[in-house]
PDB file of C-alpha atoms and ligand atoms in Angstrom:
ATOM      1  CA  MET A1301       6.254   8.101   6.776  1.00 97.00           C
ATOM      2  CA  ARG A1302       4.465   5.705   6.736  1.00 98.00           C
ATOM      3  CA  ILE A1303       2.299   4.250  10.330  1.00 98.00           C
ATOM      4  CA  PHE A1304       2.089   0.322  10.475  1.00 98.00           C
ATOM      5  CA  LEU A1305       0.008  -0.584  12.676  1.00 98.00           C
ATOM      6  CA  ASP A1306       1.402  -3.833  15.575  1.00 98.00           C
ATOM      7  CA  THR A1307      -1.727  -5.553  16.284  1.00 98.00           C
ATOM      8  CA  ALA A1308      -2.843  -8.767  15.566  1.00 97.00           C
ATOM      9  CA  ASN A1309      -6.880  -8.160  16.402  1.00 97.00           C
ATOM     10  CA  ILE A1310      -8.805  -7.551  13.860  1.00 97.00           C
ATOM     11  CA  ASP A1311     -10.869  -4.882  15.351  1.00 97.00           C
ATOM     12  CA  GLU A1312      -8.602  -2.504  16.191  1.00 97.00           C
ATOM     13  CA  ILE A1313      -7.179  -2.768  12.763  1.00 98.00           C
ATOM     14  CA  ARG A1314     -10.999  -2.550  11.050  1.00 97.00           C
ATOM     15  CA  GLN A1315     -11.034   0.814  13.667  1.00 97.00           C
ATOM     16  CA  ALA A1316      -7.721   2.008  12.752  1.00 97.00           C
ATOM     17  CA  VAL A1317      -8.043   1.464   8.611  1.00 97.00           C
ATOM     18  CA  ARG A1318     -10.892   4.147   8.667  1.00 97.00           C
ATOM     19  CA  LEU A1319      -9.053   6.630  10.242  1.00 97.00           C
ATOM     20  CA  GLY A1320      -6.929   6.039   6.675  1.00 97.00           C
ATOM     21  CA  VAL A1321      -3.273   6.620   8.348  1.00 97.00           C
ATOM     22  CA  ILE A1322      -2.684   2.845   7.965  1.00 97.00           C
ATOM     23  CA  SER A1323      -0.444   1.120   5.662  1.00 97.00           C
ATOM     24  CA  GLY A1324       0.745  -2.055   6.648  1.00 98.00           C
ATOM     25  CA  VAL A1325       0.265  -4.573   9.660  1.00 98.00           C
ATOM     26  CA  THR A1326       2.664  -6.113  12.170  1.00 98.00           C
ATOM     27  CA  THR A1327       2.059  -9.325  14.364  1.00 97.00           C
ATOM     28  CA  ASN A1328       4.487 -11.507  16.091  1.00 94.00           C
ATOM     29  CA  PRO A1329       3.775 -14.760  18.157  1.00 94.00           C
ATOM     30  CA  SER A1330       3.035 -12.406  21.543  1.00 94.00           C
ATOM     31  CA  LEU A1331      -0.134 -10.641  19.701  1.00 95.00           C
ATOM     32  CA  VAL A1332      -1.673 -13.331  17.777  1.00 94.00           C
ATOM     33  CA  ALA A1333      -1.773 -15.685  21.256  1.00 93.00           C
ATOM     34  CA  LYS A1334      -3.776 -13.203  23.084  1.00 94.00           C
ATOM     35  CA  GLU A1335      -6.336 -12.968  20.196  1.00 95.00           C
ATOM     36  CA  LYS A1336      -7.032 -16.592  20.680  1.00 90.00           C
ATOM     37  CA  HIS A1337      -8.525 -16.880  16.277  1.00 89.00           C
ATOM     38  CA  THR A1338     -10.225 -20.451  15.797  1.00 90.00           C
ATOM     39  CA  ASN A1339      -8.204 -20.453  12.572  1.00 95.00           C
ATOM     40  CA  TYR A1340      -5.769 -18.541  11.874  1.00 95.00           C
ATOM     41  CA  LYS A1341      -4.573 -18.841   7.689  1.00 96.00           C
ATOM     42  CA  SER A1342      -8.438 -17.012   7.694  1.00 96.00           C
ATOM     43  CA  ALA A1343      -7.155 -13.897  10.359  1.00 95.00           C
ATOM     44  CA  ILE A1344      -4.165 -12.863   8.508  1.00 97.00           C
ATOM     45  CA  GLN A1345      -6.375 -13.506   5.017  1.00 97.00           C
ATOM     46  CA  GLU A1346      -9.082 -11.029   6.434  1.00 97.00           C
ATOM     47  CA  ILE A1347      -5.881  -8.558   7.821  1.00 97.00           C
ATOM     48  CA  CYS A1348      -5.111  -8.533   4.676  1.00 98.00           C
ATOM     49  CA  ARG A1349      -8.069  -7.397   2.798  1.00 98.00           C
ATOM     50  CA  LEU A1350      -8.259  -4.959   5.565  1.00 97.00           C
ATOM     51  CA  VAL A1351      -5.236  -3.372   4.973  1.00 97.00           C
ATOM     52  CA  PRO A1352      -3.978  -1.314   2.762  1.00 93.00           C
ATOM     53  CA  GLY A1353      -0.332  -2.418   2.392  1.00 98.00           C
ATOM     54  CA  PRO A1354       2.084  -5.410   4.642  1.00 98.00           C
ATOM     55  CA  VAL A1355       1.294  -7.395   7.217  1.00 98.00           C
ATOM     56  CA  SER A1356       3.427  -9.343   8.658  1.00 98.00           C
ATOM     57  CA  VAL A1357       3.482 -12.458   9.458  1.00 98.00           C
ATOM     58  CA  GLU A1358       6.150 -14.648  11.719  1.00 97.00           C
ATOM     59  CA  VAL A1359       7.497 -18.117  11.681  1.00 97.00           C
ATOM     60  CA  MET A1360       8.239 -20.382  14.688  1.00 96.00           C
ATOM     61  CA  GLY A1361      11.125 -22.718  13.249  1.00 97.00           C
ATOM     62  CA  GLN A1362      14.133 -22.248  14.881  1.00 95.00           C
ATOM     63  CA  GLU A1363      15.813 -23.975  12.229  1.00 98.00           C
ATOM     64  CA  ALA A1364      16.857 -22.142   8.422  1.00 98.00           C
ATOM     65  CA  LYS A1365      15.314 -24.659   6.849  1.00 98.00           C
ATOM     66  CA  ALA A1366      11.943 -24.292   9.229  1.00 98.00           C
ATOM     67  CA  MET A1367      11.796 -21.136   8.778  1.00 98.00           C
ATOM     68  CA  VAL A1368      12.410 -20.877   4.949  1.00 98.00           C
ATOM     69  CA  SER A1369       9.243 -24.040   4.806  1.00 98.00           C
ATOM     70  CA  GLU A1370       7.056 -21.862   6.658  1.00 98.00           C
ATOM     71  CA  ALA A1371       8.173 -18.373   5.348  1.00 98.00           C
ATOM     72  CA  ARG A1372       6.991 -20.087   1.539  1.00 98.00           C
ATOM     73  CA  GLU A1373       3.949 -21.032   2.949  1.00 98.00           C
ATOM     74  CA  LEU A1374       3.087 -18.340   4.667  1.00 98.00           C
ATOM     75  CA  SER A1375       3.801 -16.102   1.372  1.00 98.00           C
ATOM     76  CA  THR A1376       1.246 -18.448  -0.257  1.00 98.00           C
ATOM     77  CA  TRP A1377      -1.539 -16.787   2.122  1.00 98.00           C
ATOM     78  CA  HIS A1378      -1.740 -13.934   0.410  1.00 98.00           C
ATOM     79  CA  PRO A1379       0.401 -11.584  -1.919  1.00 98.00           C
ATOM     80  CA  GLN A1380       0.320  -9.102   0.483  1.00 98.00           C
ATOM     81  CA  VAL A1381       2.177 -11.516   3.456  1.00 98.00           C
ATOM     82  CA  VAL A1382       6.049  -9.919   4.911  1.00 98.00           C
ATOM     83  CA  VAL A1383       7.416 -12.708   6.908  1.00 98.00           C
ATOM     84  CA  LYS A1384       8.963 -12.131   9.911  1.00 98.00           C
ATOM     85  CA  ILE A1385      12.235 -13.419  10.463  1.00 98.00           C
ATOM     86  CA  PRO A1386      14.326 -13.094  14.045  1.00 98.00           C
ATOM     87  CA  ALA A1387      18.044 -11.484  13.486  1.00 98.00           C
ATOM     88  CA  SER A1388      20.063 -15.253  14.479  1.00 98.00           C
ATOM     89  CA  PRO A1389      22.315 -16.503  11.478  1.00 98.00           C
ATOM     90  CA  GLN A1390      19.350 -19.469  11.140  1.00 98.00           C
ATOM     91  CA  GLY A1391      17.072 -16.349  10.112  1.00 98.00           C
ATOM     92  CA  LEU A1392      19.944 -14.694   8.065  1.00 98.00           C
ATOM     93  CA  GLU A1393      20.536 -18.082   6.076  1.00 98.00           C
ATOM     94  CA  ALA A1394      16.629 -18.058   5.677  1.00 98.00           C
ATOM     95  CA  ILE A1395      16.402 -14.373   4.067  1.00 98.00           C
ATOM     96  CA  SER A1396      19.234 -15.046   2.221  1.00 98.00           C
ATOM     97  CA  ILE A1397      17.198 -18.189   0.336  1.00 98.00           C
ATOM     98  CA  ILE A1398      13.979 -16.852   0.240  1.00 98.00           C
ATOM     99  CA  SER A1399      14.600 -13.119  -0.619  1.00 98.00           C
ATOM    100  CA  LYS A1400      15.955 -14.289  -4.020  1.00 98.00           C
ATOM    101  CA  GLU A1401      12.087 -16.525  -4.174  1.00 98.00           C
ATOM    102  CA  GLY A1402      10.904 -12.654  -3.973  1.00 98.00           C
ATOM    103  CA  ILE A1403       9.658 -13.933  -0.416  1.00 98.00           C
ATOM    104  CA  LYS A1404       9.849 -10.633   1.739  1.00 98.00           C
ATOM    105  CA  ALA A1405      11.237 -10.560   4.575  1.00 98.00           C
ATOM    106  CA  ASN A1406      11.185  -8.199   7.791  1.00 98.00           C
ATOM    107  CA  PHE A1407      14.426  -8.778   9.686  1.00 98.00           C
ATOM    108  CA  THR A1408      13.069  -8.184  13.112  1.00 98.00           C
ATOM    109  CA  LEU A1409      14.182  -8.668  17.066  1.00 98.00           C
ATOM    110  CA  CYS A1410      16.918  -6.312  15.661  1.00 98.00           C
ATOM    111  CA  PHE A1411      18.638  -4.912  18.760  1.00 98.00           C
ATOM    112  CA  SER A1412      22.098  -3.512  16.849  1.00 98.00           C
ATOM    113  CA  LEU A1413      23.483  -2.081  13.775  1.00 98.00           C
ATOM    114  CA  ASN A1414      25.343  -4.805  12.792  1.00 98.00           C
ATOM    115  CA  GLN A1415      22.428  -7.602  12.468  1.00 98.00           C
ATOM    116  CA  ALA A1416      20.882  -3.781  10.849  1.00 98.00           C
ATOM    117  CA  ILE A1417      23.712  -4.346   8.080  1.00 98.00           C
ATOM    118  CA  LEU A1418      23.564  -8.330   7.964  1.00 98.00           C
ATOM    119  CA  GLY A1419      19.628  -8.415   7.394  1.00 98.00           C
ATOM    120  CA  SER A1420      19.410  -6.039   4.840  1.00 98.00           C
ATOM    121  CA  LEU A1421      22.687  -8.211   3.241  1.00 98.00           C
ATOM    122  CA  ALA A1422      20.649 -10.971   3.116  1.00 98.00           C
ATOM    123  CA  GLY A1423      18.316  -9.332   1.221  1.00 98.00           C
ATOM    124  CA  ALA A1424      15.496  -7.866   3.988  1.00 98.00           C
ATOM    125  CA  THR A1425      12.678  -6.017   2.523  1.00 98.00           C
ATOM    126  CA  TYR A1426      12.522  -4.610   5.768  1.00 98.00           C
ATOM    127  CA  VAL A1427      13.997  -4.235   9.650  1.00 98.00           C
ATOM    128  CA  SER A1428      12.684  -3.860  12.774  1.00 98.00           C
ATOM    129  CA  PRO A1429      14.720  -2.402  15.371  1.00 98.00           C
ATOM    130  CA  PHE A1430      13.010  -2.837  19.241  1.00 98.00           C
ATOM    131  CA  VAL A1431      12.788   0.550  20.416  1.00 98.00           C
ATOM    132  CA  GLY A1432      11.079  -0.290  24.004  1.00 98.00           C
ATOM    133  CA  ARG A1433      12.961  -3.479  25.003  1.00 98.00           C
ATOM    134  CA  LEU A1434      16.018  -0.955  24.116  1.00 98.00           C
ATOM    135  CA  ASP A1435      14.623   1.320  26.321  1.00 98.00           C
ATOM    136  CA  ASP A1436      13.406  -1.232  28.995  1.00 98.00           C
ATOM    137  CA  ALA A1437      17.281  -2.897  28.808  1.00 98.00           C
ATOM    138  CA  GLY A1438      18.386   0.794  29.984  1.00 98.00           C
ATOM    139  CA  HIS A1439      19.371   1.593  26.683  1.00 98.00           C
ATOM    140  CA  ASP A1440      18.524   4.435  24.223  1.00 98.00           C
ATOM    141  CA  GLY A1441      16.190   2.782  21.634  1.00 98.00           C
ATOM    142  CA  MET A1442      15.869   5.515  19.240  1.00 98.00           C
ATOM    143  CA  GLU A1443      19.697   6.004  18.642  1.00 98.00           C
ATOM    144  CA  LEU A1444      19.390   2.812  18.048  1.00 98.00           C
ATOM    145  CA  VAL A1445      16.760   3.496  14.743  1.00 98.00           C
ATOM    146  CA  ALA A1446      18.930   6.918  13.833  1.00 98.00           C
ATOM    147  CA  GLU A1447      21.876   4.999  13.359  1.00 98.00           C
ATOM    148  CA  ILE A1448      20.572   2.397  11.042  1.00 98.00           C
ATOM    149  CA  VAL A1449      18.760   5.019   9.410  1.00 98.00           C
ATOM    150  CA  ALA A1450      21.949   6.779   8.687  1.00 98.00           C
ATOM    151  CA  ALA A1451      23.899   3.878   7.025  1.00 98.00           C
ATOM    152  CA  TYR A1452      21.486   3.024   5.083  1.00 98.00           C
ATOM    153  CA  GLN A1453      21.216   6.632   3.614  1.00 98.00           C
ATOM    154  CA  ARG A1454      25.251   6.635   3.248  1.00 98.00           C
ATOM    155  CA  TYR A1455      25.118   3.199   2.037  1.00 98.00           C
ATOM    156  CA  ARG A1456      21.926   3.502  -0.408  1.00 98.00           C
ATOM    157  CA  ILE A1457      20.620   0.489   1.078  1.00 98.00           C
ATOM    158  CA  ALA A1458      17.239  -0.274   0.026  1.00 98.00           C
ATOM    159  CA  THR A1459      15.705  -1.854   3.198  1.00 98.00           C
ATOM    160  CA  GLN A1460      13.229  -0.199   5.078  1.00 98.00           C
ATOM    161  CA  VAL A1461      13.466   1.098   8.207  1.00 98.00           C
ATOM    162  CA  ILE A1462      10.795  -0.059  11.089  1.00 98.00           C
ATOM    163  CA  ALA A1463      10.637   1.199  13.871  1.00 98.00           C
ATOM    164  CA  ALA A1464       9.339  -1.003  16.533  1.00 98.00           C
ATOM    165  CA  SER A1465       8.548  -1.460  19.478  1.00 98.00           C
ATOM    166  CA  ILE A1466       7.150   1.848  19.766  1.00 98.00           C
ATOM    167  CA  ARG A1467       5.417   2.183  23.697  1.00 98.00           C
ATOM    168  CA  HIS A1468       4.119   6.026  23.751  1.00 97.00           C
ATOM    169  CA  PRO A1469       3.477   9.316  21.345  1.00 97.00           C
ATOM    170  CA  GLN A1470       6.934  10.040  22.017  1.00 97.00           C
ATOM    171  CA  HIS A1471       8.561   7.089  20.494  1.00 98.00           C
ATOM    172  CA  CYS A1472       5.809   8.203  17.414  1.00 98.00           C
ATOM    173  CA  LEU A1473       7.921  11.379  17.143  1.00 97.00           C
ATOM    174  CA  GLU A1474      11.245  10.680  17.932  1.00 98.00           C
ATOM    175  CA  ALA A1475      11.132   8.201  14.836  1.00 98.00           C
ATOM    176  CA  ALA A1476      10.014  10.956  13.289  1.00 98.00           C
ATOM    177  CA  ARG A1477      12.733  13.627  13.776  1.00 98.00           C
ATOM    178  CA  VAL A1478      15.375  10.832  13.283  1.00 98.00           C
ATOM    179  CA  GLY A1479      13.642  10.129   9.579  1.00 98.00           C
ATOM    180  CA  ALA A1480      12.405   6.013  10.405  1.00 98.00           C
ATOM    181  CA  PRO A1481      10.824   6.357   7.042  1.00 98.00           C
ATOM    182  CA  ILE A1482       7.925   3.890   9.068  1.00 98.00           C
ATOM    183  CA  ALA A1483       6.951   2.665  12.602  1.00 98.00           C
ATOM    184  CA  THR A1484       5.043   0.034  14.191  1.00 98.00           C
ATOM    185  CA  VAL A1485       2.416   0.814  16.667  1.00 98.00           C
ATOM    186  CA  PRO A1486       0.276   0.063  18.954  1.00 98.00           C
ATOM    187  CA  TYR A1487      -3.420   0.473  18.464  1.00 98.00           C
ATOM    188  CA  LYS A1488      -3.529   2.540  21.678  1.00 98.00           C
ATOM    189  CA  VAL A1489      -0.556   4.986  20.635  1.00 98.00           C
ATOM    190  CA  LEU A1490      -1.777   5.448  17.258  1.00 98.00           C
ATOM    191  CA  LEU A1491      -5.246   7.038  19.021  1.00 98.00           C
ATOM    192  CA  GLN A1492      -2.606   8.808  21.785  1.00 97.00           C
ATOM    193  CA  MET A1493      -0.806  10.412  18.647  1.00 97.00           C
ATOM    194  CA  ILE A1494      -4.005  11.913  17.286  1.00 97.00           C
ATOM    195  CA  GLY A1495      -4.997  13.061  20.787  1.00 96.00           C
ATOM    196  CA  HIS A1496      -4.612  16.775  22.378  1.00 96.00           C
ATOM    197  CA  PRO A1497      -6.168  18.323  25.370  1.00 97.00           C
ATOM    198  CA  LEU A1498      -5.932  21.644  24.098  1.00 98.00           C
ATOM    199  CA  THR A1499      -7.597  20.000  20.588  1.00 98.00           C
ATOM    200  CA  ASP A1500     -10.527  19.023  22.577  1.00 97.00           C
ATOM    201  CA  ALA A1501     -11.318  22.124  24.050  1.00 98.00           C
ATOM    202  CA  GLY A1502     -10.859  24.667  21.625  1.00 98.00           C
ATOM    203  CA  ILE A1503     -13.801  22.220  19.916  1.00 98.00           C
ATOM    204  CA  ALA A1504     -15.737  22.389  23.163  1.00 98.00           C
ATOM    205  CA  ARG A1505     -15.103  25.888  22.856  1.00 98.00           C
ATOM    206  CA  PHE A1506     -16.586  26.700  19.566  1.00 98.00           C
ATOM    207  CA  ILE A1507     -19.436  24.387  19.787  1.00 98.00           C
ATOM    208  CA  GLN A1508     -19.955  26.518  23.168  1.00 97.00           C
ATOM    209  CA  ASP A1509     -19.616  29.885  21.418  1.00 97.00           C
ATOM    210  CA  TRP A1510     -21.974  28.944  18.042  1.00 97.00           C
ATOM    211  CA  ARG A1511     -24.551  27.645  20.846  1.00 96.00           C
ATOM    212  CA  GLN A1512     -24.727  31.049  22.649  1.00 95.00           C
ATOM    213  CA  ALA A1513     -24.925  32.943  19.516  1.00 95.00           C
ATOM    214  CA  GLN A1514     -27.646  31.021  18.071  1.00 94.00           C
ATOM    215  CA  GLU A1515     -29.464  32.233  21.893  1.00 91.00           C
ATOM    216  CA  LYS A1516     -28.651  35.350  20.871  1.00 81.00           C
TER     217      LYS A1516
HETATM  218  C1  E4P B 720       7.197  -5.525  16.079  1.00 55.19           C
HETATM  219  O1  E4P B 720       7.499  -6.078  14.688  1.00 55.19           O
HETATM  220  C2  E4P B 720       6.660  -6.642  16.942  1.00 55.19           C
HETATM  221  O2  E4P B 720       5.476  -6.626  16.964  1.00 55.19           O
HETATM  222  C3  E4P B 720       6.317  -5.367  18.419  1.00 55.19           C
HETATM  223  O3  E4P B 720       6.317  -3.972  18.120  1.00 55.19           O
HETATM  224  C4  E4P B 720       7.264  -5.152  19.431  1.00 55.19           C
HETATM  225  O4  E4P B 720       6.660  -4.820  20.598  1.00 55.19           O
HETATM  226  P1  E4P B 720       7.203  -5.262  22.450  1.00 55.19           P
HETATM  227  O5  E4P B 720       7.977  -5.176  22.368  1.00 55.19           O
HETATM  228  O6  E4P B 720       5.901  -3.605  22.916  1.00 55.19           O
HETATM  229  O7  E4P B 720       6.257  -6.384  22.390  1.00 55.19           O
END
């Protein structure tokens, strides 16, 4: 299983990369807007330099033609850029064009197995089911991830599932249990994944015992 970081914050990315467990980054317009980068293109290029893997960058166009031209432009920014395209008819059309040109797409805002199947048929490299947003709407987001993983395995579909809209560590371990090959997590959740009170207590106890032994 691989872990991507779901952020456009360069400091968070730098710190997470130091841990040696991050193999990609996903951004979206809301995450980027929060950071107020003075130069968007340079910020994405810096993220690509920091991260050893794919960096998803979302198109803003609504029509297939606009999505395609944005995707072509974004893909020139850095070889690691993966273009994020929403799960709409226009998105499918755009992906079916750019995938033939070798541009990698992340089919985002995916909320159903039908969308995931169509995204893979159009040629998406990744599909991103949004777990937390489905949970918020009263559904079981992880059940969708499990369904997509099972369907892709059954039909030997190469599109990779990214469990997205991850809100807490429980989501991460459920994603692992249902066989999601990738989960994209906020920095806060990444730290929660490694944190455990028994580890902290254990370290404190070892230090205390060691010190006491030295004093004898
Ligand atoms: C994924 O690619 C999205 O950027 C992200 O996971 C959305 O998460 P949210 O639903 O917490 O905004």
